[in-house]
Amino acid sequence: MLNIALPKGRLGDQVYELLAGIGYDCSAIYEQNRKLVFENPENNVRYLLVKPSDVAIYVEHHAADVGIVGKDILVESKPDVYELLDLGLGKCRMCVAAKSDFIEDKDRTLRVATKFVNIAKSHYASKNRDIDIIKLNGSIELAPLLGLSDVIVDIVESGNTIRENNLKIVEEFMPISARFIANKTSFKFQNKTIREMVEKLSAALEQKD
Ligand code: PRP
């Protein structure tokens, strides 16, 4: 059986639809229960429902053979996996945002709140800007509102969270979308199955365009 790690939440819904479109039905995921493993014996696959930020961990450690994960996570954690296909789903961008009246004082160290510590560090290193990082795990937009940070580095999709919290985008610096990834050993030993899946996904994406 091919073990497929799928993200829960917002990206998940788009992913399940894409998989259903290539014949990999995962409608059982929508049943109201707390199950985290779903088998689809017809296709010889097993879906594992995980937090989006954990998909690459499951795949890298061979707990899953393949998975679908945002490029933001891949850039942040650099897992040792193969990135096989850009699915074009879950499109968003990595941004710097701040309170609407924010004016940067370049003589001061910039306080940056983020979930994406490595991305934020490398972004500001490329500009030779001194920063202090404040690592948060969610609701990042609160940080500048409460004076915990000057700016945030976070993903913006619809822009609603930024708007509804009276923040403004200061910079956009990385386009993001979901990627199909594979464990390196699985890619060697289940090459035919994984390649077939990539081909079907590519064909479905081409049709969509
Ligand atoms: C993400 C991100 C932003 C929001 C952006 O948070 O951290 O807060 O989505 O989306 P939008 O531009 O469409 O409003 P998520 O929903 O993953 O929740 P979190 O605060 O728990 O990280």
Short mmCIF file of C-alpha atoms and ligand atoms in Angstrom, two decimals:
data_model
loop_
_atom_site.label_atom_id
_atom_site.label_comp_id
_atom_site.label_asym_id
_atom_site.label_seq_id
_atom_site.Cartn_x
_atom_site.Cartn_y
_atom_site.Cartn_z
CA MET A 1 0.00 0.00 0.00
CA LEU A 2 1.15 3.52 -0.79
CA ASN A 3 0.95 5.73 2.30
CA ILE A 4 -0.05 9.30 1.40
CA ALA A 5 0.29 12.09 3.99
CA LEU A 6 -2.38 14.70 3.41
CA PRO A 7 -2.71 18.09 5.11
CA LYS A 8 -5.73 18.80 7.27
CA GLY A 9 -7.52 22.12 7.01
CA ARG A 10 -7.75 24.75 4.30
CA LEU A 11 -5.29 23.20 1.82
CA GLY A 12 -6.75 19.76 2.54
CA ASP A 13 -10.10 20.45 0.90
CA GLN A 14 -8.47 21.45 -2.40
CA VAL A 15 -6.16 18.44 -2.26
CA TYR A 16 -8.96 15.89 -1.64
CA GLU A 17 -10.83 17.29 -4.65
CA LEU A 18 -7.76 16.98 -6.88
CA LEU A 19 -7.16 13.38 -5.74
CA ALA A 20 -10.81 12.46 -6.28
CA GLY A 21 -10.49 13.88 -9.81
CA ILE A 22 -7.73 11.36 -10.68
CA GLY A 23 -9.70 8.44 -9.23
CA TYR A 24 -8.20 8.43 -5.74
CA ASP A 25 -11.39 8.88 -3.79
CA CYS A 26 -10.92 10.20 -0.29
CA SER A 27 -14.50 11.12 0.55
CA ALA A 28 -14.30 9.03 3.74
CA ILE A 29 -12.18 11.88 5.15
CA TYR A 30 -15.33 14.02 5.27
CA GLU A 31 -17.11 11.60 7.61
CA GLN A 32 -17.65 13.21 10.99
CA ASN A 33 -15.21 11.32 13.15
CA ARG A 34 -11.74 11.65 14.61
CA LYS A 35 -10.09 8.98 12.44
CA LEU A 36 -6.67 9.90 11.09
CA VAL A 37 -6.08 6.92 8.78
CA PHE A 38 -8.29 6.10 5.77
CA GLU A 39 -7.78 3.16 3.48
CA ASN A 40 -8.71 3.03 -0.17
CA PRO A 41 -8.14 -0.64 -1.08
CA GLU A 42 -9.32 -0.14 -4.68
CA ASN A 43 -6.30 2.04 -5.37
CA ASN A 44 -4.09 0.30 -2.86
CA VAL A 45 -3.49 3.54 -0.95
CA ARG A 46 -3.78 4.65 2.65
CA TYR A 47 -4.31 8.33 3.55
CA LEU A 48 -2.78 9.75 6.71
CA LEU A 49 -4.30 13.02 7.90
CA VAL A 50 -1.67 15.25 9.45
CA LYS A 51 -1.04 18.89 10.34
CA PRO A 52 0.17 20.70 7.19
CA SER A 53 3.48 21.55 8.85
CA ASP A 54 4.06 17.84 9.68
CA VAL A 55 3.51 16.33 6.19
CA ALA A 56 7.18 16.63 5.21
CA ILE A 57 8.31 15.09 8.51
CA TYR A 58 6.20 11.95 7.88
CA VAL A 59 7.55 11.68 4.33
CA GLU A 60 11.18 12.36 5.20
CA HIS A 61 11.12 9.69 7.95
CA HIS A 62 9.37 7.17 5.68
CA ALA A 63 6.20 7.01 7.79
CA ALA A 64 4.54 8.08 4.52
CA ASP A 65 5.71 7.36 0.96
CA VAL A 66 4.40 10.57 -0.58
CA GLY A 67 2.64 13.69 0.60
CA ILE A 68 1.28 17.09 -0.31
CA VAL A 69 2.76 20.11 1.41
CA GLY A 70 3.10 23.87 0.99
CA LYS A 71 6.35 25.23 -0.47
CA ASP A 72 6.61 27.46 2.64
CA ILE A 73 7.16 24.38 4.80
CA LEU A 74 9.73 22.95 2.37
CA VAL A 75 11.72 26.19 2.30
CA GLU A 76 11.50 26.56 6.09
CA SER A 77 12.47 23.03 7.12
CA LYS A 78 14.41 21.78 4.05
CA PRO A 79 13.39 18.12 4.45
CA ASP A 80 15.42 15.49 2.58
CA VAL A 81 12.66 14.48 0.14
CA TYR A 82 12.02 14.66 -3.61
CA GLU A 83 9.79 17.51 -4.73
CA LEU A 84 8.08 16.01 -7.77
CA LEU A 85 5.32 18.39 -8.83
CA ASP A 86 3.93 21.88 -8.28
CA LEU A 87 0.18 21.35 -7.82
CA GLY A 88 -0.63 25.06 -8.12
CA LEU A 89 -3.08 24.74 -5.21
CA GLY A 90 -3.15 26.74 -1.99
CA LYS A 91 -1.51 29.69 -3.69
CA CYS A 92 -0.35 32.37 -1.27
CA ARG A 93 2.73 34.50 -0.67
CA MET A 94 5.22 35.07 2.14
CA CYS A 95 4.94 38.66 3.33
CA VAL A 96 6.24 41.16 5.81
CA ALA A 97 3.32 42.99 7.45
CA ALA A 98 3.03 45.65 10.12
CA LYS A 99 0.55 48.00 11.78
CA SER A 100 -0.99 50.40 9.27
CA ASP A 101 0.96 53.37 10.74
CA PHE A 102 4.30 51.53 10.85
CA ILE A 103 7.37 53.46 9.70
CA GLU A 104 10.63 51.56 9.84
CA ASP A 105 13.48 52.99 11.93
CA LYS A 106 16.58 51.57 10.23
CA ASP A 107 18.81 52.47 13.20
CA ARG A 108 16.98 50.02 15.48
CA THR A 109 17.01 46.24 15.48
CA LEU A 110 13.76 45.09 13.91
CA ARG A 111 11.59 42.79 16.04
CA VAL A 112 10.08 40.11 13.80
CA ALA A 113 7.35 37.70 14.94
CA THR A 114 6.90 34.58 12.84
CA LYS A 115 6.30 30.85 12.57
CA PHE A 116 8.89 30.82 9.75
CA VAL A 117 12.11 31.50 11.64
CA ASN A 118 14.53 30.32 8.92
CA ILE A 119 12.70 32.08 6.11
CA ALA A 120 12.59 35.34 8.11
CA LYS A 121 16.28 35.09 9.05
CA SER A 122 17.44 34.46 5.50
CA HIS A 123 15.18 37.21 4.13
CA TYR A 124 16.65 39.84 6.44
CA ALA A 125 20.20 38.45 6.15
CA SER A 126 19.99 39.07 2.41
CA LYS A 127 19.28 42.72 3.23
CA ASN A 128 21.94 42.94 5.97
CA ARG A 129 19.21 43.96 8.41
CA ASP A 130 19.63 43.22 12.13
CA ILE A 131 16.60 41.49 13.60
CA ASP A 132 15.36 39.84 16.76
CA ILE A 133 13.12 36.85 16.09
CA ILE A 134 10.06 36.12 18.21
CA LYS A 135 8.89 32.59 17.38
CA LEU A 136 5.12 32.12 17.58
CA ASN A 137 2.96 29.17 16.55
CA GLY A 138 -0.21 30.89 15.36
CA SER A 139 -2.32 34.08 15.39
CA ILE A 140 0.87 35.87 14.34
CA GLU A 141 -1.06 39.01 13.41
CA LEU A 142 -1.60 39.76 17.11
CA ALA A 143 2.11 40.44 17.72
CA PRO A 144 2.43 43.92 16.17
CA LEU A 145 -1.01 44.93 17.48
CA LEU A 146 0.16 44.30 21.05
CA GLY A 147 3.66 45.72 20.59
CA LEU A 148 5.28 42.30 20.84
CA SER A 149 6.98 42.88 17.47
CA ASP A 150 7.45 45.61 14.85
CA VAL A 151 6.59 43.35 11.93
CA ILE A 152 5.49 39.81 11.15
CA VAL A 153 6.69 37.42 8.47
CA ASP A 154 3.75 35.24 7.53
CA ILE A 155 1.74 33.81 4.66
CA VAL A 156 -1.05 35.86 3.13
CA GLU A 157 -3.69 34.10 1.08
CA SER A 158 -6.93 36.07 0.77
CA GLY A 159 -5.55 39.02 2.78
CA ASN A 160 -8.55 38.90 5.11
CA THR A 161 -6.56 38.34 8.31
CA ILE A 162 -4.29 41.31 7.50
CA ARG A 163 -7.24 43.57 6.62
CA GLU A 164 -9.46 42.61 9.53
CA ASN A 165 -6.65 43.30 11.99
CA ASN A 166 -5.73 46.69 10.49
CA LEU A 167 -2.32 45.63 9.31
CA LYS A 168 -0.63 46.47 6.02
CA ILE A 169 1.66 44.46 3.76
CA VAL A 170 5.13 45.99 3.74
CA GLU A 171 6.79 43.48 1.37
CA GLU A 172 5.89 40.33 -0.56
CA PHE A 173 8.86 38.12 -1.24
CA MET A 174 7.99 34.49 -1.96
CA PRO A 175 5.16 32.95 -3.99
CA ILE A 176 3.92 29.69 -2.47
CA SER A 177 1.87 26.71 -3.66
CA ALA A 178 1.37 23.06 -2.72
CA ARG A 179 3.93 20.49 -3.85
CA PHE A 180 3.76 16.70 -4.30
CA ILE A 181 6.73 15.17 -2.48
CA ALA A 182 8.12 11.67 -2.12
CA ASN A 183 10.35 9.82 0.30
CA LYS A 184 13.66 9.01 -1.43
CA THR A 185 13.57 5.27 -0.66
CA SER A 186 9.90 4.98 -1.66
CA PHE A 187 10.69 6.73 -4.93
CA LYS A 188 13.26 4.06 -5.67
CA PHE A 189 11.22 1.00 -4.67
CA GLN A 190 7.70 2.17 -5.57
CA ASN A 191 8.84 4.15 -8.55
CA LYS A 192 6.17 2.93 -10.99
CA THR A 193 3.27 3.64 -8.63
CA ILE A 194 4.56 7.07 -7.67
CA ARG A 195 5.37 8.05 -11.27
CA GLU A 196 1.87 6.98 -12.37
CA MET A 197 0.36 9.16 -9.69
CA VAL A 198 2.49 12.15 -10.74
CA GLU A 199 1.45 11.62 -14.37
CA LYS A 200 -2.24 11.51 -13.46
CA LEU A 201 -1.90 14.62 -11.30
CA SER A 202 -0.05 16.49 -14.09
CA ALA A 203 -2.73 15.54 -16.60
CA ALA A 204 -5.52 16.68 -14.25
CA LEU A 205 -3.74 20.00 -13.67
CA GLU A 206 -3.24 20.55 -17.40
CA GLN A 207 -6.94 19.93 -17.98
CA LYS A 208 -7.82 22.42 -15.26
CA ASP A 209 -5.69 25.13 -16.96
C1 PRP B 1 -2.55 31.51 8.18
C2 PRP B 1 -1.55 32.64 8.27
C3 PRP B 1 -2.43 33.86 8.39
C4 PRP B 1 -3.66 33.47 7.56
C5 PRP B 1 -3.59 34.12 6.20
O1 PRP B 1 -2.96 31.19 9.46
O2 PRP B 1 -0.68 32.47 9.38
O3 PRP B 1 -2.80 34.12 9.71
O4 PRP B 1 -3.63 32.05 7.41
O5 PRP B 1 -4.72 33.82 5.41
P1 PRP B 1 -5.64 34.94 4.77
O6 PRP B 1 -4.73 35.90 4.04
O7 PRP B 1 -6.53 34.19 3.81
O8 PRP B 1 -6.42 35.61 5.85
P2 PRP B 1 -3.80 29.89 9.77
O9 PRP B 1 -5.18 30.03 9.27
O10 PRP B 1 -3.04 28.72 9.27
O11 PRP B 1 -3.87 29.90 11.35
P3 PRP B 1 -2.83 30.17 12.50
O12 PRP B 1 -3.06 31.59 12.93
O13 PRP B 1 -3.19 29.18 13.55
O14 PRP B 1 -1.44 29.97 11.98
#
